[in-house]
Amino acid sequence: MHPNDPSLRSFIDVSPDSDFPIQNLPYGVFSTESTLSRRVCVAIGDFVLDLHALQSAGLIGPADVFSEPTINAFMALGPKIWSATRARISELLRHNNPVLRDDASLRARALFARSEARLHLPIRVSGFTDFYSSRDHATNVGTMFRDKENALSPNWLHIPIGYNGRASTVVVSGTKIRRPLGQTKRPFDSTPSHGPCLRLDFELEIGTVIGQPSAMGTTLSEQQAEAMIFGFVLLNDWSARDIQQWEYVPLGPFQAKAFATSVGPWVVTREALEPFRVHGPTQSPEPLPYLHQTGANNYDIALDVTLRGSEMQVPANICSTNFKQMYWSPIQQLVHHASSGCAMEVGDLLGSGTISGPGPKERGSMLELSWNGTDPIKLAPSVERSFLNDGDSLTIWGHCSGACYKIGFGGVEGTIVPSM
Ligand code: CA
C-alpha cells in the first residue's frame, strides 16, 4: 500500500487530532538526556522514531546518513531514496507488521516519547532566500506605504520578488529571540539614533527545503525544480519594522531581518503533501514562458498564529489563513531563483514570503493586523498589541486535513527577550 493511503494504521496509537499520523512521517533531528548525540528521526503520534537505531539494526538503508546531526546527508541521496525510505519506515510502523511491533528491545532503542526528545535545527541551512509571494500581503503593505491604486510595484505580477537573507541566524522552534538593536529614524526625527527595536514583528511563512543541488550556469524546468524539493517547514521571519523602514532604500531589508528566523523542528516531505496539492490563483498577466507551470503547484495548508503575552493565561489566536492562496508557487520561486544561473545547494531554504489572505483575520504580520500600529489588536480584555513586547510568545501552526487524519507541522514558537 502507498504510504499516503488514508486507511493505513500504525501499531502506535495516534489520536485523530495528532499532527503526526503514519501518513505524515516528517523528518527531524533529536537527542535525549541519556544520548546527547544528535540523530535523524521521524515523528509518529507522541513518539519519535530513531532512524539511526533502525539503520544499525539493518532495517533501513542504504547508508548510515541518520547518525548525522542534520538531514542534509540523507537529502543529498535524492528523490528515489527519499521515496523508498519513507515507504520502508511506513511499512515498519504498520499495525500488522511484527518486525518492530513485537521486538521490545528494538522498540526500547528506537522509540522515544516526544516529550523526552530535544529537537534540534533539522537542516544545515546553506542559504536562506526570502520571497514576497502573497498578493494580499504585498497589497496590504503597498496600500499602507504607497497608495491603494499603486499598491503592487510594477514588477510584482511578473517576478517572484525575493532577497538573499542570512542562513547563520536560522534557529529551531523554542529558541529565545533577542530584541534586535538597530539604527532608526522616525519621520519627525532630525537625525538617526541607535537602540532597541520598537516595532518588532513576526511574519507567517512556509519554508521550502531544497534537497538536491543545481549547477552554476544551468537553469531549471518546472519538473526539475519539483524533483529538487525535499519538503516544507513552518517559518517565522522575525522583522524589525522601524529598522527596516530606515534602512531598506535602495537595496531592501538588511539588519531588520538578519537577527533571527525561526523554523519548525519537522520537515514535512513533499510526498506527504501530495494529496493536498491545489491550483493557485489564476496568474494574469500570464508569466513569461520560463515561469509557466502546468501542475497544481500550491498546497492546501491551514495556518494559525497564536500569541501569548507574559500577562496572559492562555494564548490568543490572532490569524487564520491558508497557504493555497499564494500567487507564486514554491516551484516558480525555485525556477526563478536558478534562472540567472544561480547554483542551488542541498539545504537551501526558500521562505514563501508573509502569507496573508483577503480577510482582516488572515493577515500574517502585526504590521498588517494592527495596520501599521494605527489599530491595535485585542488579545484579552485588557491586553492589546500593535507590535511584539518582551515576554511575548508567538507560535505558528499548520496542517492539512485528510479524510480521517491530519498532516501537521508541529508548530514553531519563539519568545521575545529584552535587548542586550
Ligand atoms: Ca519575509
PDB file of C-alpha atoms in Angstrom, residues 31 47 51 87 92 131 134 189 191 193 199 206 222 245 267 294 311 410:
ATOM      1  CA  SER A  31      18.847  13.959  21.174  1.00  0.00           C
ATOM      2  CA  PHE A  47       6.837   9.415  19.706  1.00  0.00           C
ATOM      3  CA  LEU A  51      16.310   6.155  12.181  1.00  0.00           C
ATOM      4  CA  ALA A  87       7.840   3.628   2.184  1.00  0.00           C
ATOM      5  CA  LEU A  92       7.806  -0.909   9.723  1.00  0.00           C
ATOM      6  CA  PHE A 131      10.343  35.794  -1.199  1.00  0.00           C
ATOM      7  CA  SER A 134       1.374  36.712  -1.258  1.00  0.00           C
ATOM      8  CA  ASP A 189      13.451  62.900  13.976  1.00  0.00           C
ATOM      9  CA  THR A 191      18.908  62.620  12.967  1.00  0.00           C
ATOM     10  CA  SER A 193      19.607  57.040  16.535  1.00  0.00           C
ATOM     11  CA  ARG A 199       8.366  47.751  16.273  1.00  0.00           C
ATOM     12  CA  ILE A 206       6.386  28.391   4.960  1.00  0.00           C
ATOM     13  CA  GLU A 222       9.201  23.055 -13.636  1.00  0.00           C
ATOM     14  CA  GLN A 245      11.809  51.464   7.251  1.00  0.00           C
ATOM     15  CA  VAL A 267      10.333  18.886   7.750  1.00  0.00           C
ATOM     16  CA  THR A 294       1.395  23.058 -15.770  1.00  0.00           C
ATOM     17  CA  GLU A 311       0.392  38.889  31.381  1.00  0.00           C
ATOM     18  CA  GLY A 410       4.100  20.632  14.906  1.00  0.00           C
TER      19      GLY A 410
END
